[in-house]
Short mmCIF file of C-alpha atoms and ligand atoms in Angstrom, two decimals:
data_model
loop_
_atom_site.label_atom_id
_atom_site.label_comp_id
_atom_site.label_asym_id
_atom_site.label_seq_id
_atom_site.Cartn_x
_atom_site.Cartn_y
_atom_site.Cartn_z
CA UNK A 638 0.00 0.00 0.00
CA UNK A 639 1.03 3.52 -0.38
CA UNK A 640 -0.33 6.85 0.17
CA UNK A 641 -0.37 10.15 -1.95
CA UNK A 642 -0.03 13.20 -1.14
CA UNK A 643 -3.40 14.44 -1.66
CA UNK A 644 -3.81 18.17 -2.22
CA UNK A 645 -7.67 18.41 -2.35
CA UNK A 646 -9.32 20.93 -1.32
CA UNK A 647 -12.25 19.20 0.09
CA UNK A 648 -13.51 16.34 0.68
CA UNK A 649 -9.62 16.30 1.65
CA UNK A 650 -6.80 14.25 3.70
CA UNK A 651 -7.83 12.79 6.50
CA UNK A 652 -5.22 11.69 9.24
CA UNK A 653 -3.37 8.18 8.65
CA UNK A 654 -4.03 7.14 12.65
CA UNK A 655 -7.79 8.11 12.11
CA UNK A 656 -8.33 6.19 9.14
CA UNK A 657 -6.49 3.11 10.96
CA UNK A 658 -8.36 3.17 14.08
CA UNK A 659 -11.52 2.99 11.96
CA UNK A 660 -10.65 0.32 9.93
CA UNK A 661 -9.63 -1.24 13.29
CA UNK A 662 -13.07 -1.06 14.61
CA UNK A 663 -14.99 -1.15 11.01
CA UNK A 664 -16.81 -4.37 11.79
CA UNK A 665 -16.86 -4.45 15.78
CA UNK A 666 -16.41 -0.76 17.71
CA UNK A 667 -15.34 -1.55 21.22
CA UNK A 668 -16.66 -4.85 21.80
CA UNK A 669 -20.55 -3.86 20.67
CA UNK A 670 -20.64 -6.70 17.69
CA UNK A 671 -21.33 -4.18 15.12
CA UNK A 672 -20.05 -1.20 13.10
CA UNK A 673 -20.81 2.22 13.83
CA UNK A 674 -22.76 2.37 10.73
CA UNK A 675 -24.95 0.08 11.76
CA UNK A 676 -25.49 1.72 15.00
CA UNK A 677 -29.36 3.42 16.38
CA UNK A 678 -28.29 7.04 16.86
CA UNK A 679 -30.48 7.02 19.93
CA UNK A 680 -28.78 3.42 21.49
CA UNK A 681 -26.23 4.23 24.36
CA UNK A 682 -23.03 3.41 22.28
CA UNK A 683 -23.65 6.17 19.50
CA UNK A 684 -25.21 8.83 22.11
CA UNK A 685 -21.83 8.18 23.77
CA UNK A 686 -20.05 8.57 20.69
CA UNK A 687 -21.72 11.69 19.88
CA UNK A 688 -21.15 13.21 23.55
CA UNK A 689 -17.54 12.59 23.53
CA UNK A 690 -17.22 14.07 20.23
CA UNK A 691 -18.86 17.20 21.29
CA UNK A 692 -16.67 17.74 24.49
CA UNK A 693 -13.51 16.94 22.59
CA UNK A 694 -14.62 19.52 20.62
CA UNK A 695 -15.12 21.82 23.28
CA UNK A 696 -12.31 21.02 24.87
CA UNK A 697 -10.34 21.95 22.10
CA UNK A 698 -11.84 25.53 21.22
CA UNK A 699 -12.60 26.04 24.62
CA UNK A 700 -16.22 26.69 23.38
CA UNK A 701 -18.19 28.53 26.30
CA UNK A 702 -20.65 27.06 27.96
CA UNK A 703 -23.33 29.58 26.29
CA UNK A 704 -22.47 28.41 23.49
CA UNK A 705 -24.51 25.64 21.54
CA UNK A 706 -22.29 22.94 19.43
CA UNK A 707 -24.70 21.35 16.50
CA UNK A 708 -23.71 18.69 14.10
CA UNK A 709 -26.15 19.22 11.25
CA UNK A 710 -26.34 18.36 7.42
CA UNK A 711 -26.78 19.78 4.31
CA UNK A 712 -23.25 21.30 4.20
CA UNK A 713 -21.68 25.21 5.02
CA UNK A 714 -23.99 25.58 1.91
CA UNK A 715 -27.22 24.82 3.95
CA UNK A 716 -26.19 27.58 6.50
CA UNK A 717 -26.45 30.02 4.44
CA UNK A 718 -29.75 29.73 4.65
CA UNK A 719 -30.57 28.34 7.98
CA UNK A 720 -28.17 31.50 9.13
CA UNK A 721 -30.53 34.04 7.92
CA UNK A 722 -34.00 32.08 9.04
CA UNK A 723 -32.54 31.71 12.52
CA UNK A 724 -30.50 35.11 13.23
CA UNK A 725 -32.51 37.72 11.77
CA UNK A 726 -34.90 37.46 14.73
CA UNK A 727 -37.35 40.32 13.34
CA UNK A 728 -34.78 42.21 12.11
CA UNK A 729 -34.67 42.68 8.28
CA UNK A 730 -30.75 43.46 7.39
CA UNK A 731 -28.01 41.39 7.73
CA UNK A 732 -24.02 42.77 6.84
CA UNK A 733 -22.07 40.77 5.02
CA UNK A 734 -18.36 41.04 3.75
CA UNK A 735 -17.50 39.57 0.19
CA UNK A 736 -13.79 38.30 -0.20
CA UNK A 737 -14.85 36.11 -2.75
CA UNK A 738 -16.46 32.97 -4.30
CA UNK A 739 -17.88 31.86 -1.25
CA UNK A 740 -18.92 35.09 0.46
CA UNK A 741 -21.12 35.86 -2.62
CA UNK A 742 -22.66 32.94 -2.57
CA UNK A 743 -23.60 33.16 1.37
CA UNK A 744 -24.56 36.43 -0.23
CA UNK A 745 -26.73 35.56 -2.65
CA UNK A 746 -28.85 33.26 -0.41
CA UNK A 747 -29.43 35.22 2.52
CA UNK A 748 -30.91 37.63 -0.39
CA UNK A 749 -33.54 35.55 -0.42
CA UNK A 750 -34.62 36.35 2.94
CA UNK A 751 -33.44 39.57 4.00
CA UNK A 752 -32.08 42.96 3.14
CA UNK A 753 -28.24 42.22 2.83
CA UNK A 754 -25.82 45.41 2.83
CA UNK A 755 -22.49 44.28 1.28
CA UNK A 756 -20.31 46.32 3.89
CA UNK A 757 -17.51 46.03 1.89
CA UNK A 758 -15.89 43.80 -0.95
CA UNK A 759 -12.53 43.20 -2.38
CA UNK A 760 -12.38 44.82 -5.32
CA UNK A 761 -12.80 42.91 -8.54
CA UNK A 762 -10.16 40.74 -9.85
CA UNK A 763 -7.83 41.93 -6.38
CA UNK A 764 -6.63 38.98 -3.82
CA UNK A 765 -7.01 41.39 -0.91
CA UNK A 766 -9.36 41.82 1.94
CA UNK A 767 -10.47 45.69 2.62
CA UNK A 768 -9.64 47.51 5.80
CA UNK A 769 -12.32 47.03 8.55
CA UNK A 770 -12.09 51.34 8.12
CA UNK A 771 -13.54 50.90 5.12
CA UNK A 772 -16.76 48.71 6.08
CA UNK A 773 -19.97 50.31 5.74
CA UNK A 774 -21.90 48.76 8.60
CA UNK A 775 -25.56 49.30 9.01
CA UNK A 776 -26.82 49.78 12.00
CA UNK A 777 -29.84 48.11 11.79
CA UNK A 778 -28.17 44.65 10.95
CA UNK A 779 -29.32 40.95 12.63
CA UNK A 780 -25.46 39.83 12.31
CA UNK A 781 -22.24 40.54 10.63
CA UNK A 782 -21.21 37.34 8.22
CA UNK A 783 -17.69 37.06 6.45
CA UNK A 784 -15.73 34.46 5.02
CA UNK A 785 -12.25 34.28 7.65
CA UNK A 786 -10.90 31.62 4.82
CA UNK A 787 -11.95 32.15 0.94
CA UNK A 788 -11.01 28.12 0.06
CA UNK A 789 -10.71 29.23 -3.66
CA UNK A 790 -8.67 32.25 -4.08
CA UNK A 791 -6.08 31.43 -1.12
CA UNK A 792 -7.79 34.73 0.79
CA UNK A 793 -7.44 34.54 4.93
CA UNK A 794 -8.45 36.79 7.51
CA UNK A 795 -5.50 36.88 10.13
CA UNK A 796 -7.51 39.43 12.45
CA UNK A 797 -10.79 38.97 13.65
CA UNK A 798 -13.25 41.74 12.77
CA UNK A 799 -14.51 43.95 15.78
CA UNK A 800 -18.35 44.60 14.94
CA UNK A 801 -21.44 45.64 17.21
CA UNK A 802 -23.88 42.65 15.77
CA UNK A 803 -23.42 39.17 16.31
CA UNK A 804 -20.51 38.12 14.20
CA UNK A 805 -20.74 35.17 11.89
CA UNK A 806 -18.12 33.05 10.32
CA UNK A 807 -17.87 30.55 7.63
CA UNK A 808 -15.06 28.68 8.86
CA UNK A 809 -15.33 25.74 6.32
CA UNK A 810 -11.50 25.24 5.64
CA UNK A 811 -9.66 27.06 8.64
CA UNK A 812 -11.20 25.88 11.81
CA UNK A 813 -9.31 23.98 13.68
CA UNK A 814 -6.53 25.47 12.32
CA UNK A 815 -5.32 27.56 14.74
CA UNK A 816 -7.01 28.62 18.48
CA UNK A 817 -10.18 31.17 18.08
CA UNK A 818 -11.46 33.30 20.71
CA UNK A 819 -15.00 31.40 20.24
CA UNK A 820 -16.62 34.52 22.52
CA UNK A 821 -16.39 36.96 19.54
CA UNK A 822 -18.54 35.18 17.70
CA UNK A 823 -22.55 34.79 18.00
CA UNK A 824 -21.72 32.35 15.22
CA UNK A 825 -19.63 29.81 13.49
CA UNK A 826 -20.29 26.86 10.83
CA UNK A 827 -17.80 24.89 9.21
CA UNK A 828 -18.70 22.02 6.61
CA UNK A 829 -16.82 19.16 7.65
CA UNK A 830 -14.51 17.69 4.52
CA UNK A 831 -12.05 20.09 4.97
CA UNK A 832 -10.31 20.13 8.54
CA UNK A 833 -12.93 18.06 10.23
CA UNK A 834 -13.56 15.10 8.66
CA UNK A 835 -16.01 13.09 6.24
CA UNK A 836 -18.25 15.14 4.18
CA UNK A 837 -21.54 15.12 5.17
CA UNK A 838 -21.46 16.68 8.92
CA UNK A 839 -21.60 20.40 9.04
CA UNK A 840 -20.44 21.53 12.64
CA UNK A 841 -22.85 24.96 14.03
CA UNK A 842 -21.15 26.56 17.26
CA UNK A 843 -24.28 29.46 18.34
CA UNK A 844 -24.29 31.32 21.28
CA UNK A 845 -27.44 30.54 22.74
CA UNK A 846 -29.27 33.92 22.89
CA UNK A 847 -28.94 34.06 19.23
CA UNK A 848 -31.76 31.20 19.13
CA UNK A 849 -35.25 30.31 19.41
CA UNK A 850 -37.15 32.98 16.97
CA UNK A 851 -37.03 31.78 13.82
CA UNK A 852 -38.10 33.20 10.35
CA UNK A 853 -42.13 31.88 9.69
CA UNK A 854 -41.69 28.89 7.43
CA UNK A 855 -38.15 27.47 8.61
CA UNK A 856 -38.21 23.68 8.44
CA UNK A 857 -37.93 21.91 11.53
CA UNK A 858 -34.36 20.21 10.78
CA UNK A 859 -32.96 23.95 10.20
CA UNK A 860 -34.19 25.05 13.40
CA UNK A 861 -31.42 25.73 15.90
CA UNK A 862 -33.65 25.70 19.04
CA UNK A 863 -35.08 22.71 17.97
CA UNK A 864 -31.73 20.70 16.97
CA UNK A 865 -29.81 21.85 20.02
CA UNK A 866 -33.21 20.66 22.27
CA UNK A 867 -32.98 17.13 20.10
CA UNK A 868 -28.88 16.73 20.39
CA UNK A 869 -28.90 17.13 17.10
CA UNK A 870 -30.84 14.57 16.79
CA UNK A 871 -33.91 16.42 15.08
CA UNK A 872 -33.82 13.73 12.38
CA UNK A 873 -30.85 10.75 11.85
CA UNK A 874 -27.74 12.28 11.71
CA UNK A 875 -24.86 11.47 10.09
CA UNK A 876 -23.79 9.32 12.32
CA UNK A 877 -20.57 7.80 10.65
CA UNK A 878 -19.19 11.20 9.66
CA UNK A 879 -20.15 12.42 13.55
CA UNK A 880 -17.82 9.53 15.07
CA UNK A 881 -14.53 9.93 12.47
CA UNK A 882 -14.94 13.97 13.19
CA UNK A 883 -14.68 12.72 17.31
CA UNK A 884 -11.60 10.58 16.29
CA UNK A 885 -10.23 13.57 14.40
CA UNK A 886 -10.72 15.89 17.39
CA UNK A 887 -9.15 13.49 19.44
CA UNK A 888 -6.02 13.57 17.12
CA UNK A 889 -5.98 17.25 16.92
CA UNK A 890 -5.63 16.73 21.20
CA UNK A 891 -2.87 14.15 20.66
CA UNK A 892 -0.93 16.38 18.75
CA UNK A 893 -1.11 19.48 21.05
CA UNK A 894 -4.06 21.06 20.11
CA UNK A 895 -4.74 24.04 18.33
CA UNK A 896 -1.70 25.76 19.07
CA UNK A 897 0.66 23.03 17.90
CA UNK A 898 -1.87 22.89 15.02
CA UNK A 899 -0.96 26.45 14.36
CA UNK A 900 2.70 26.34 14.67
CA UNK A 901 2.51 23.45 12.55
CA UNK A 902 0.55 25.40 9.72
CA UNK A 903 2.25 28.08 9.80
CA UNK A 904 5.55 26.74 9.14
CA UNK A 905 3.90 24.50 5.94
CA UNK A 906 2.77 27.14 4.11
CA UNK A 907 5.45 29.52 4.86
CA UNK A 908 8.04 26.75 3.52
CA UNK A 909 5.54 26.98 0.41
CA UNK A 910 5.58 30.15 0.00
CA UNK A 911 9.20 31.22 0.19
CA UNK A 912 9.62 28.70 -2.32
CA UNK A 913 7.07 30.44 -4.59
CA UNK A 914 8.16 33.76 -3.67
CA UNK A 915 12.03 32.70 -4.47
CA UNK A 916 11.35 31.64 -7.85
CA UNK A 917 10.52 33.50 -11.09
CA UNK A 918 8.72 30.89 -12.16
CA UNK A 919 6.12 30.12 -9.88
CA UNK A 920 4.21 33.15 -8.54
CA UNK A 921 1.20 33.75 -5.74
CA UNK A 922 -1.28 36.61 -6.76
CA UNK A 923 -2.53 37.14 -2.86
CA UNK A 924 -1.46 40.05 -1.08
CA UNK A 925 0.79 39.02 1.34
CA UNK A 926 -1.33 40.21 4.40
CA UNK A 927 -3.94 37.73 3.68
CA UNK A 928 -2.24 34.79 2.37
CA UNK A 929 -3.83 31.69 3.65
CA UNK A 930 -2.36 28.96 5.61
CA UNK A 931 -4.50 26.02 4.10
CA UNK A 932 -5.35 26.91 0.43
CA UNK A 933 -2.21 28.09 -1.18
CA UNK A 934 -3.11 29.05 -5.26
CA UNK A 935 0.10 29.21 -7.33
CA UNK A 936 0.55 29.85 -11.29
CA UNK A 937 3.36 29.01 -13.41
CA UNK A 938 5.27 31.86 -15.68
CA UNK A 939 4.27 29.46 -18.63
CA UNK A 940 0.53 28.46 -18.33
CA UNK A 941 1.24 25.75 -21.46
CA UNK A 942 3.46 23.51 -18.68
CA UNK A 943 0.17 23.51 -16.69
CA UNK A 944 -0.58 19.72 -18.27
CA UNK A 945 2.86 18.50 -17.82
CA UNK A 946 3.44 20.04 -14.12
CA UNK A 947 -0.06 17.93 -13.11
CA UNK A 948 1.25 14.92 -14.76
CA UNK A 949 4.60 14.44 -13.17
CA UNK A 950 3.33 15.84 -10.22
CA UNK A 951 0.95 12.84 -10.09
CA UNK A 952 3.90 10.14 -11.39
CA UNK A 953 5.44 11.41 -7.58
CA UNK A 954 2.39 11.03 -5.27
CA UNK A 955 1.80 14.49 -5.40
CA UNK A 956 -1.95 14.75 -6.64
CA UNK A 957 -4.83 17.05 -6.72
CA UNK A 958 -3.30 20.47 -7.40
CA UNK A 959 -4.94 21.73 -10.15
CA UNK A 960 -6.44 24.96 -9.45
CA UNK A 961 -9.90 25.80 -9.10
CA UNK A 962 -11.73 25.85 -12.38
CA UNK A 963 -12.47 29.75 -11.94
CA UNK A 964 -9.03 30.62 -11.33
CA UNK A 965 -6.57 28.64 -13.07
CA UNK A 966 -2.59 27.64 -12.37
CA UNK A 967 -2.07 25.52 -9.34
CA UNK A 968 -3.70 25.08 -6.15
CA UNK A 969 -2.06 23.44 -3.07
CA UNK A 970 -4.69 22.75 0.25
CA UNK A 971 -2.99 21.88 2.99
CA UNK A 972 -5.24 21.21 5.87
CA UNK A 973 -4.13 19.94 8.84
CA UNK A 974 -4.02 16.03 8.26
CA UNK A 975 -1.43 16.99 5.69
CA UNK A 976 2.03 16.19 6.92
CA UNK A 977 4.96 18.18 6.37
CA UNK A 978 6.59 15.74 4.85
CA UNK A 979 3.50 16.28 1.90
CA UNK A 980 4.92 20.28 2.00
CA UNK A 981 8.53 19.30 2.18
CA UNK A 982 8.07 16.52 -1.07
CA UNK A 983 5.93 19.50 -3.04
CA UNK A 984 8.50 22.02 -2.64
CA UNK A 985 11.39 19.46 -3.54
CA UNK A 986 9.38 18.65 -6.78
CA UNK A 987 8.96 21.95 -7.52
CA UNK A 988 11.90 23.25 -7.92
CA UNK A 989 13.42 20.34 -9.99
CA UNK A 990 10.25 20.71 -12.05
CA UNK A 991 11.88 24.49 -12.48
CA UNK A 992 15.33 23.18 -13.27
CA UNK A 993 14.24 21.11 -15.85
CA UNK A 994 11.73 23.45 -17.55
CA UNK A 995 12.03 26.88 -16.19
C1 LIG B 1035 -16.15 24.15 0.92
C2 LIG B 1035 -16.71 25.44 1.38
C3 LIG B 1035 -18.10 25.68 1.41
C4 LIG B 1035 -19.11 24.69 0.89
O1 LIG B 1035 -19.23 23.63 1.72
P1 LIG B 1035 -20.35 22.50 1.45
O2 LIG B 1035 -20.20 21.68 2.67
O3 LIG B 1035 -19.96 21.81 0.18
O4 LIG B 1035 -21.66 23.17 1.33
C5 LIG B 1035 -18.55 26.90 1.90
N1 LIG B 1035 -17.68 27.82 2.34
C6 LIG B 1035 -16.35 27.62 2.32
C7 LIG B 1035 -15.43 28.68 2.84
C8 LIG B 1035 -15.83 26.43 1.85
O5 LIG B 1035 -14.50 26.22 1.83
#
């Protein structure tokens, strides 16, 4: 057997010891004759599961106690709607900030069901994130929603914003990435494939005052109040994806924790970029501030060795690093399950790939 290097940027690596123990207890978890799979989410082995993935969670993010940790499904994608039906409370505008792809499209939908004021954008085309000086807030606004990690464009908040309403984050691919102070937020969501685990979880961290008045006509399973009242357990949850995230928080705590997690990021992408930035043949179009720690976007000075870059890349173990479709060049995600070792082999194949064709 032997691994690649996987450089997806979602679903993405997961870590070696987590797939192992699972395979270890795929037919028979902890003596209980079955798999997890085939589990009741209400029996006492999953509900135990569940629990322990919840305080490992909290554990790690030192998550307040007023603070309500949901393991839902339909994706970050379904938040953007649930976020508006839940937070607006009454209130008819929410703020949002637009860094890019995925900020318009939490955006778009919460169009649907309020007034959104875009308090500020990057401008078109730039790889930047505008000064909070420059933010138009309203004052009227539910909640304050911005993207701390744009997954496509390599964009990353390294601040967190200070705003009056709630503040909201999409945290899809850089929770877990480094500590947060979870108390300056009324709300973060993360869809799981990234840094979490399996796709098909999305993780909901609310402070509880935000809840409980939802817009007429929310379904039941989008209902916060309700979910956190059920465990979660509204409807069947994902119950597979809910016990490798526990095993993945559980790793995170063998390994440190977040700050070890974010000493550990850090020094992969900086190795990546100081090789990109010592080159003249690979380049990174991100302002500097804002360049992110898990999605690292990189073109090549010729765009016709795109083709043969990907293929050798892939003849080494090195897969997956074709950038997205709407930006072109290269695209390296390097969440935390991948080691530095990955980093180390990608910036060793990229500068022979330089030698012989730059
Ligand atoms: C991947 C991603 C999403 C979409 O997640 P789904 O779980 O596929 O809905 C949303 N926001 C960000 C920042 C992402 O990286």
């Amino acid at each position: 057997m032997s691994r690649i290097y996987n450089f997806s940027a979602g679903p993405a690596m997961l870590p070696e010891a987590v797939l192992r123990q699972a395979a270890e207890e795929m037919l028979d978890w902890q003596g209980s004759g079955m798999s997890v799979m085939e589990m009741s989410h209400r029996g006492k082995e999953f509900v135990s599961i569940a629990a322990e993935a919840e305080q490992t969670l909290r554990d790690l993010m030192g998550v307040p106690d007023n603070y309500k940790v949901l393991f839902l499904q339909g994706g970050a994608s379904g938040q953007f709607s649930a976020i508006p039906m839940n937070l607006l409370r009454g209130r008819k505008r929410a703020d949002y900030i637009n860094t890019g792809s995925w900020s318009k499209k939490a955006i778009k939908e919460a169009g649907k069901y309020c007034d959104v004021n875009v308090a500020a954008a990057s401008p078109e085309g730039v790889l930047t994130i505008p000064t909070r000086a420059e933010w138009q807030l309203s004052d009227d606004a539910a909640y304050m929603h911005y993207t701390p990690n744009e997954t496509i464009s390599g964009v990353e908040f390294h601040w967190v914003p200070e705003v009056d309403a709630p503040l909201v984050a999409d945290m899809s691919s850089t929770i877990l990435s480094r500590p947060v102070d979870v108390s300056k937020f009324g709300l973060i969501y993360a869809g799981a494939q990234k840094n979490i685990g399996p796709a098909g979880i999305t993780l909901v961290i609310v402070r509880d005052d935000l809840i409980g008045e939802t817009l007429p006509g929310t379904p039941a399973i989008w209902d916060y109040q309700a979910q956190a009242d059920a465990d979660s357990m509204s409807n069947t949850p994902p119950t597979y994806a809910w016990y490798i995230a526990g095993l993945v928080f559980k790793w995170i705590r063998d390994q440190g924790g977040l700050q070890a997690m974010a000493e550990l990021n850090q020094r992969k992408a900086g190795k990546l970029y100081d090789a990109i930035d010592g080159s003249d043949f690979y380049s990174n179009p991100v302002d500097p501030d804002c360049r992110s720690w898990m999605n690292v976007p990189f073109v090549l000075a010729d765009e016709a060795l795109n083709d043969t870059f990907l293929a050798e890349a892939k003849k080494v173990g090195l897969t997956t690093l074709k950038g997205h479709r709407s930006v072109g060049g290269m695209r390296a995600s390097i969440y935390n399950a991948m080691p530095e070792a990955g980093v180390d082999r990608l910036v060793e194949f990229m500068r022979e790939f330089e030698r012989r064709h730059g």
